[in-house]
Amino acid sequence: MAKVIVAGLGPAGPELITGAVLDAIERTSRRFVRTRRHPAAVAVEPADSFDDAYDRASSFEEVYRAIVDRLATEADAGDGDVIYAVPGSPLVAERTVELLRAVPGVELEVLTGLSFADLVWDRLGIDPLAAGVRLVDGRRFAVDAAGERGPLLVAQCDAGHVLSDIKLAALASFDRSAADEIDQPVVVMQRLGLPDERVFEVAWADLDHAVEPDHLTSLYVPELGAPIAREVARFADLATELRLRCPWDQEQTHQSLRGHLLEETYEVLEALDGVDPESLSGYEELEEELGDLLYQIVFHSVLAAEAGQFTLADVARGIHDKLKSRHPHVFGTLDSDPAEVDDADDVLVNWEAIKREQKGRASVMDGIPPGLPALLFADKVIHKARSVGVEPDVDTATVAGRLYDAVQAAQAAGLDAESELRELANAVGEQIRAGEISSL
């Protein structure tokens, strides 16, 4: 098998190609370039390009694997070394080199080139080591930048939708009430080292409107807001990938997932019953079941995003903002300091009043699902009655009245009637099992 020489073409025109790479091109007749769109690709001609692979494939990973398969086949032919020229440096953001290293039997020689990052440090006038800059992929910004505060050098910002995704992920990390954070600019760098080079600042809000991206566009982000939740971002990314690639996930709808959502909810309740705060037992199972339930939430968010309605970020932002608005005793309001409350009952009264105003509801009973289990429904009704100071007239001489009274008694004792009855029924079930065994 012949050797594959991976050669870096540098970040701009042929004048930035190293002497070692030029020598390799001169002595090698079987030549390939990843793309002719790079301004230094002319130095490799005559050569075959993989531009057609980009047109045929449905994903970049498919493109990269097709390139590696072709190069491995060419090397296996053994008709002299094969040179494969790539933009920039083969050691920076070059997935095909990673894949080539993993191909058994392929001898690989890597000739490094000047990276676009080297020009970035010069244009920005910074030492990346001293500044602690991290290089991230623009196409995976929400995941790769998760947990980071900056500074970040964002590569491969080659399309409008990539800039939009970066902007949304970045804005989600900022405090919306802090104008100075949102207004801080991001540095756009385009075609560094070429005559039409541009380096300029743009506000985050204008990133995907004011910038016409190309394959030589990158960003420098001095600072983000609060770290993006890396694990949640990875999880959401996985859910989206499963939706695209798994036959079962592809068939699902909001309606088909109803049973799974209900089942996972009840499994979480069962896990909660097994948690013992004193011995710290049961938490492992609870963690797993909460993950299963979270997947249902993320899945519904993925379906909604496909319909152009909302994303998981919107769900998180919505509940965040709602909780802040429903807790004026903690956060205050735009016009006042935190309100004073004496106890949890006062909190419920405030909650219901704010909820009615926000939802435009005429009654606190509006919004309670009528299909709830009876004990849980009664528990909700009693809480609602207390929140508006109503004392219902209930005939406790009836069976229903006594059940209603039992739910009130459980609340007064700080207990959950549903859980208490379930625990008692489980204990009776164990007695029945023990009796069955002893009667054998």
Coordinates of C-alpha atoms in Angstrom, one line a residue:
M1 CA 0.0 0.0 0.0
A2 CA 1.3 3.4 -1.0
K3 CA 1.7 6.3 1.4
V4 CA -1.0 9.1 1.8
I5 CA 0.6 12.5 2.2
V6 CA -1.7 15.0 3.9
A7 CA -0.6 18.5 3.0
G8 CA -1.8 21.8 4.5
L9 CA -2.4 24.5 2.0
G10 CA -2.4 27.3 4.5
P11 CA -5.2 29.8 5.2
A12 CA -5.1 32.0 2.1
G13 CA -3.3 32.1 -1.3
P14 CA -0.5 29.9 -2.6
E15 CA 2.1 32.4 -1.2
L16 CA 1.5 31.0 2.3
I17 CA 2.1 27.4 1.4
T18 CA 5.3 26.0 3.1
G19 CA 8.3 24.8 1.1
A20 CA 7.9 21.2 2.3
V21 CA 4.3 21.1 1.0
L22 CA 5.4 22.6 -2.4
D23 CA 8.2 20.0 -2.7
A24 CA 5.7 17.2 -1.9
I25 CA 3.3 18.4 -4.6
E26 CA 6.1 18.6 -7.1
R27 CA 7.3 15.0 -6.6
T28 CA 3.8 13.4 -6.4
S29 CA 1.7 12.7 -9.5
R30 CA -1.5 11.3 -7.9
R31 CA -3.0 14.5 -6.4
F32 CA -6.2 15.2 -4.6
V33 CA -7.6 18.3 -3.0
R34 CA -10.5 18.3 -0.5
T35 CA -12.0 21.3 -2.3
R36 CA -11.1 23.6 -5.2
R37 CA -13.0 26.4 -3.4
H38 CA -9.9 27.2 -1.4
P39 CA -7.7 30.0 -2.9
A40 CA -4.5 27.9 -2.6
A41 CA -5.9 24.8 -4.4
V42 CA -4.6 26.0 -7.7
A43 CA -1.1 25.1 -6.5
V44 CA -2.0 21.4 -6.6
E45 CA -3.3 21.3 -10.2
P46 CA -3.7 19.0 -12.0
A47 CA -5.6 17.3 -9.2
D48 CA -8.9 15.5 -8.5
S49 CA -11.2 17.2 -6.0
F50 CA -13.9 15.9 -3.7
D51 CA -16.3 18.8 -4.3
D52 CA -18.8 16.4 -5.9
A53 CA -18.9 14.4 -2.7
Y54 CA -20.3 17.5 -0.9
D55 CA -23.1 17.7 -3.5
R56 CA -24.1 14.0 -3.2
A57 CA -23.9 13.4 0.5
S58 CA -26.6 14.2 3.1
S59 CA -24.1 15.1 5.9
F60 CA -20.6 16.3 6.4
E61 CA -19.7 13.1 8.1
E62 CA -20.8 11.1 5.0
V63 CA -18.6 13.4 2.9
Y64 CA -15.5 12.8 5.1
R65 CA -15.9 9.1 5.1
A66 CA -16.3 9.0 1.3
I67 CA -13.1 11.0 1.0
V68 CA -11.2 8.6 3.3
D69 CA -12.6 5.5 1.5
R70 CA -11.4 6.9 -1.9
L71 CA -7.9 7.8 -0.5
A72 CA -7.5 4.4 1.1
T73 CA -8.5 2.7 -2.2
E74 CA -6.0 4.9 -4.2
A75 CA -3.3 4.0 -1.7
D76 CA -4.1 0.3 -1.9
A77 CA -3.5 0.5 -5.6
G78 CA 0.2 1.0 -4.9
D79 CA 1.0 3.2 -7.9
G80 CA 3.1 5.7 -6.0
D81 CA 2.3 8.0 -3.1
V82 CA -0.9 9.9 -3.0
I83 CA -1.0 13.5 -1.9
Y84 CA -4.2 14.9 -0.3
A85 CA -4.2 18.7 0.1
V86 CA -6.5 20.3 2.6
P87 CA -7.2 24.0 3.5
G88 CA -5.2 25.5 6.4
S89 CA -3.4 23.0 8.6
P90 CA -4.2 19.3 8.6
L91 CA -4.0 19.3 12.4
V92 CA -6.7 22.0 12.9
A93 CA -10.4 21.2 12.4
E94 CA -9.7 18.5 9.8
R95 CA -12.0 15.5 10.4
T96 CA -10.7 13.5 7.4
V97 CA -7.2 13.3 9.0
E98 CA -8.7 11.8 12.2
L99 CA -10.5 9.2 10.1
L100 CA -7.4 8.4 8.0
R101 CA -5.4 7.8 11.1
A102 CA -7.9 5.0 12.0
V103 CA -7.7 3.2 8.7
P104 CA -5.7 -0.1 9.2
G105 CA -2.6 -0.4 6.9
V106 CA -2.6 3.2 5.6
E107 CA 0.8 4.8 6.0
L108 CA 0.2 8.5 6.7
E109 CA 2.6 11.4 6.4
V110 CA 1.3 14.8 7.6
L111 CA 2.8 18.0 6.3
T112 CA 1.6 20.9 8.5
G113 CA 0.7 24.2 7.1
L114 CA -0.1 27.7 8.4
S115 CA -3.5 27.6 10.1
F116 CA -6.1 30.3 9.8
A117 CA -5.8 30.6 13.6
D118 CA -2.2 31.9 13.2
L119 CA -3.5 34.8 11.2
V120 CA -6.3 35.4 13.7
W121 CA -3.8 35.9 16.6
D122 CA -1.9 38.4 14.5
R123 CA -5.1 40.3 13.5
L124 CA -6.4 40.4 17.0
G125 CA -3.1 41.1 18.6
I126 CA -3.4 38.4 21.2
D127 CA -1.4 35.5 22.6
P128 CA -3.9 32.6 22.6
L129 CA -2.0 30.8 25.4
A130 CA -2.0 33.8 27.6
A131 CA -5.7 34.6 26.8
G132 CA -6.8 31.0 27.2
V133 CA -8.6 30.9 23.9
R134 CA -10.5 27.7 23.0
L135 CA -11.2 26.7 19.3
V136 CA -14.7 25.4 18.7
D137 CA -16.6 24.2 15.6
G138 CA -19.3 26.6 14.5
R139 CA -21.5 23.8 13.4
R140 CA -21.5 22.3 16.9
F141 CA -21.3 25.6 18.8
A142 CA -24.2 24.9 21.3
V143 CA -22.5 21.6 22.4
D144 CA -18.8 22.5 22.0
A145 CA -19.1 25.9 23.7
A146 CA -21.3 24.5 26.5
G147 CA -19.8 25.3 29.9
E148 CA -17.4 27.8 28.4
R149 CA -17.3 31.6 29.2
G150 CA -14.8 32.5 26.5
P151 CA -12.7 33.6 24.8
L152 CA -13.6 31.4 21.9
L153 CA -12.4 31.2 18.3
V154 CA -15.3 29.8 16.3
A155 CA -14.3 28.1 13.0
Q156 CA -16.3 26.8 10.0
C157 CA -18.9 29.6 10.2
D158 CA -19.7 29.0 6.5
A159 CA -23.5 29.3 6.2
G160 CA -26.3 31.6 7.4
H161 CA -28.0 28.9 9.4
V162 CA -24.7 28.2 11.3
L163 CA -24.5 31.9 12.3
S164 CA -28.1 31.8 13.4
D165 CA -27.6 28.8 15.6
I166 CA -24.5 30.4 17.1
K167 CA -26.3 33.6 17.8
L168 CA -29.3 31.8 19.5
A169 CA -27.0 29.7 21.7
A170 CA -24.9 32.7 22.7
L171 CA -27.9 34.9 23.5
A172 CA -29.4 32.1 25.6
S173 CA -26.3 32.4 27.8
F174 CA -26.7 36.1 28.5
D175 CA -28.9 37.8 31.2
R176 CA -31.6 39.4 29.1
S177 CA -32.0 42.2 31.6
A178 CA -28.3 43.1 31.3
A179 CA -28.1 45.3 28.2
D180 CA -24.3 45.6 28.5
E181 CA -23.9 41.9 28.1
I182 CA -26.2 41.5 25.1
D183 CA -24.8 44.5 23.4
Q184 CA -21.2 43.4 23.5
P185 CA -19.9 42.7 20.0
V186 CA -18.5 39.5 18.4
V187 CA -15.5 39.9 16.0
V188 CA -16.0 38.6 12.5
M189 CA -13.0 37.6 10.4
Q190 CA -13.3 36.8 6.7
R191 CA -10.8 35.7 4.1
L192 CA -7.7 36.4 6.2
G193 CA -4.5 36.8 4.2
L194 CA -6.4 37.6 0.9
P195 CA -6.7 41.1 -0.7
D196 CA -10.4 41.3 0.3
E197 CA -9.7 40.4 4.0
R198 CA -12.2 41.8 6.5
V199 CA -12.1 42.1 10.3
F200 CA -15.0 43.8 12.0
E201 CA -17.3 43.8 15.0
V202 CA -21.0 43.2 14.9
A203 CA -23.7 43.0 17.7
W204 CA -24.9 39.5 18.5
A205 CA -28.4 40.4 17.5
D206 CA -27.2 41.3 14.0
L207 CA -24.8 38.4 13.5
D208 CA -26.9 36.4 11.0
H209 CA -28.2 39.5 9.3
A210 CA -25.2 41.7 8.8
V211 CA -22.7 39.0 7.9
E212 CA -22.6 37.2 4.5
P213 CA -20.7 34.0 5.5
D214 CA -18.4 32.0 3.3
H215 CA -16.0 29.0 3.8
L216 CA -13.3 31.5 5.1
T217 CA -15.4 33.0 7.8
S218 CA -14.6 32.7 11.6
L219 CA -15.7 34.4 14.8
Y220 CA -13.9 35.6 17.9
V221 CA -16.0 35.6 21.0
P222 CA -14.3 37.5 23.9
E223 CA -16.9 36.4 26.5
L224 CA -20.1 34.6 26.8
G225 CA -22.7 34.9 29.6
A226 CA -23.5 32.1 32.0
P227 CA -22.0 28.8 30.8
I228 CA -24.3 26.9 28.4
A229 CA -25.3 23.6 30.0
R230 CA -23.0 21.1 28.2
E231 CA -24.8 17.9 29.2
V232 CA -28.2 19.2 28.4
A233 CA -27.0 20.5 25.1
R234 CA -25.4 17.1 24.3
F235 CA -28.6 15.4 25.2
A236 CA -30.7 17.6 23.0
D237 CA -28.3 17.1 20.2
L238 CA -28.6 13.3 20.6
A239 CA -32.4 13.4 20.6
T240 CA -32.3 15.4 17.3
E241 CA -29.9 12.8 15.8
L242 CA -32.1 9.9 16.8
R243 CA -35.0 11.6 15.2
L244 CA -33.1 11.9 12.0
R245 CA -31.5 8.4 12.0
C246 CA -33.6 5.9 14.1
P247 CA -36.6 4.4 12.4
W248 CA -38.6 4.2 15.6
D249 CA -38.0 7.8 16.5
Q250 CA -38.8 8.9 13.0
E251 CA -42.3 7.4 13.2
Q252 CA -43.3 9.1 16.5
T253 CA -45.7 12.0 16.9
H254 CA -47.0 14.0 19.8
Q255 CA -50.0 11.7 20.0
S256 CA -48.0 8.4 19.7
L257 CA -45.8 9.5 22.6
R258 CA -48.7 10.1 25.0
G259 CA -48.6 6.6 26.5
H260 CA -44.8 6.7 26.9
L261 CA -45.0 10.1 28.7
L262 CA -47.6 8.7 31.1
E263 CA -45.7 5.5 31.7
E264 CA -42.4 7.4 32.4
T265 CA -44.2 9.7 34.8
Y266 CA -45.6 6.8 36.8
E267 CA -42.2 5.2 36.9
V268 CA -40.7 8.4 38.4
L269 CA -43.5 8.3 41.0
E270 CA -42.6 4.7 41.8
A271 CA -38.9 5.6 42.1
L272 CA -39.8 8.5 44.4
D273 CA -41.5 6.0 46.7
G274 CA -38.2 4.1 46.9
V275 CA -36.1 7.1 48.0
D276 CA -34.9 7.1 51.6
P277 CA -33.2 10.4 52.5
E278 CA -31.7 9.0 55.6
S279 CA -30.0 6.0 54.1
L280 CA -29.6 7.8 50.8
S281 CA -30.9 4.7 49.0
G282 CA -33.1 4.8 45.9
Y283 CA -31.5 7.8 44.3
E284 CA -29.7 5.8 41.6
E285 CA -33.1 4.5 40.3
L286 CA -34.7 8.0 40.6
E287 CA -31.8 9.5 38.5
E288 CA -32.4 7.0 35.8
E289 CA -36.2 7.4 35.7
L290 CA -35.9 11.2 35.7
G291 CA -33.7 10.8 32.7
D292 CA -36.3 8.7 30.9
L293 CA -38.9 11.4 31.7
L294 CA -36.6 14.1 30.5
Y295 CA -36.2 12.3 27.2
Q296 CA -39.9 12.5 26.6
I297 CA -39.8 16.3 27.3
V298 CA -36.9 16.7 24.9
F299 CA -38.5 14.5 22.3
H300 CA -41.7 16.6 22.3
S301 CA -39.5 19.8 22.0
V302 CA -37.7 18.2 19.0
L303 CA -41.1 17.5 17.3
A304 CA -42.2 21.1 18.0
A305 CA -39.0 22.5 16.6
E306 CA -39.6 20.5 13.4
A307 CA -43.0 22.2 13.2
G308 CA -41.3 25.6 13.6
Q309 CA -43.1 26.2 16.9
F310 CA -40.6 26.1 19.8
T311 CA -37.3 24.5 20.9
L312 CA -36.0 23.1 24.2
A313 CA -34.3 26.4 24.8
D314 CA -37.7 28.1 24.5
V315 CA -39.2 25.6 27.0
A316 CA -36.4 26.3 29.5
R317 CA -36.6 30.1 29.0
G318 CA -40.4 30.1 29.3
I319 CA -40.5 28.2 32.6
H320 CA -37.6 30.2 33.9
D321 CA -39.4 33.5 33.2
K322 CA -42.7 32.2 34.5
L323 CA -41.2 31.0 37.8
K324 CA -39.5 34.4 38.3
S325 CA -42.8 36.2 37.6
R326 CA -44.7 33.9 40.0
H327 CA -42.3 34.6 42.9
P328 CA -42.4 38.3 43.5
H329 CA -41.7 37.6 47.2
V330 CA -38.3 36.4 46.0
F331 CA -37.4 38.5 43.0
G332 CA -39.7 41.4 43.2
T333 CA -41.1 43.0 40.0
L334 CA -39.9 45.5 37.5
D335 CA -41.6 48.2 39.6
S336 CA -41.1 47.0 43.2
D337 CA -38.9 45.2 45.6
P338 CA -39.7 41.7 46.8
A339 CA -43.2 41.3 48.3
E340 CA -43.6 40.2 51.9
V341 CA -45.2 36.8 52.7
D342 CA -45.8 35.2 56.0
D343 CA -46.1 31.5 55.0
A344 CA -46.6 29.0 52.2
D345 CA -50.3 29.8 52.1
D346 CA -49.5 33.4 51.2
V347 CA -47.3 32.2 48.4
L348 CA -50.2 30.1 47.0
V349 CA -52.5 33.1 47.1
N350 CA -50.0 35.2 45.2
W351 CA -49.3 32.4 42.7
E352 CA -53.0 32.0 41.9
A353 CA -53.6 35.7 41.6
I354 CA -50.6 36.2 39.2
K355 CA -51.6 33.1 37.3
R356 CA -55.2 34.3 36.8
E357 CA -53.9 37.7 35.5
Q358 CA -51.3 36.2 33.2
K359 CA -53.7 33.5 31.8
G360 CA -56.8 35.7 31.7
R361 CA -58.7 33.1 33.7
A362 CA -61.9 33.9 35.5
S363 CA -61.6 31.1 38.1
V364 CA -58.8 29.4 39.9
M365 CA -60.5 26.1 38.8
D366 CA -59.7 26.9 35.2
G367 CA -56.7 24.8 34.0
I368 CA -57.1 21.8 36.3
P369 CA -57.2 18.7 34.1
P370 CA -60.5 17.0 34.8
G371 CA -59.0 13.6 34.0
L372 CA -56.7 13.6 37.0
P373 CA -57.0 10.6 39.4
A374 CA -59.7 11.4 41.9
L375 CA -57.5 11.8 45.0
L376 CA -55.1 14.1 43.1
F377 CA -58.0 16.1 41.6
A378 CA -59.4 16.5 45.1
D379 CA -56.0 17.6 46.4
K380 CA -55.8 20.3 43.7
V381 CA -59.3 21.5 44.4
I382 CA -58.6 21.9 48.1
H383 CA -55.4 23.8 47.4
K384 CA -57.4 26.1 45.0
A385 CA -60.1 26.6 47.6
R386 CA -57.5 27.6 50.2
S387 CA -55.8 30.0 47.9
V388 CA -59.0 32.1 47.4
G389 CA -60.3 31.7 51.0
V390 CA -63.3 29.5 50.2
E391 CA -64.6 26.9 52.6
P392 CA -66.6 24.3 50.5
D393 CA -69.8 22.9 52.0
V394 CA -69.1 19.1 52.0
D395 CA -71.4 16.5 53.5
T396 CA -69.0 14.2 55.4
A397 CA -71.7 11.7 56.0
T398 CA -71.3 10.4 52.5
V399 CA -68.5 8.1 51.3
A400 CA -67.3 10.9 48.9
G401 CA -67.5 13.4 51.7
R402 CA -65.4 11.2 54.0
L403 CA -62.8 10.7 51.2
Y404 CA -62.7 14.5 50.6
D405 CA -62.3 15.0 54.4
A406 CA -59.4 12.4 54.4
V407 CA -57.6 14.4 51.7
Q408 CA -58.0 17.6 53.8
A409 CA -56.6 15.7 56.8
A410 CA -53.6 14.5 54.8
Q411 CA -52.9 18.1 53.7
A412 CA -53.2 19.4 57.3
A413 CA -50.6 16.8 58.3
G414 CA -48.3 17.7 55.5
L415 CA -48.9 14.4 53.7
D416 CA -49.9 13.4 50.2
A417 CA -53.2 11.5 50.2
E418 CA -52.3 9.6 47.0
S419 CA -49.0 8.5 48.3
E420 CA -50.3 7.5 51.7
L421 CA -53.1 5.4 50.3
R422 CA -50.7 3.8 47.8
E423 CA -48.2 3.0 50.6
L424 CA -51.0 1.4 52.7
A425 CA -52.3 -0.6 49.7
N426 CA -48.7 -1.8 49.0
A427 CA -48.4 -2.9 52.6
V428 CA -51.7 -4.8 52.4
G429 CA -50.5 -6.4 49.2
E430 CA -47.4 -7.7 51.0
Q431 CA -49.6 -9.2 53.7
I432 CA -51.6 -10.9 51.0
R433 CA -48.5 -12.3 49.4
A434 CA -47.2 -13.5 52.8
G435 CA -50.6 -15.1 53.5
E436 CA -50.5 -16.9 50.2
I437 CA -47.1 -18.3 50.9
S438 CA -48.0 -19.5 54.4
S439 CA -51.1 -21.2 53.1
L440 CA -49.1 -23.3 50.7

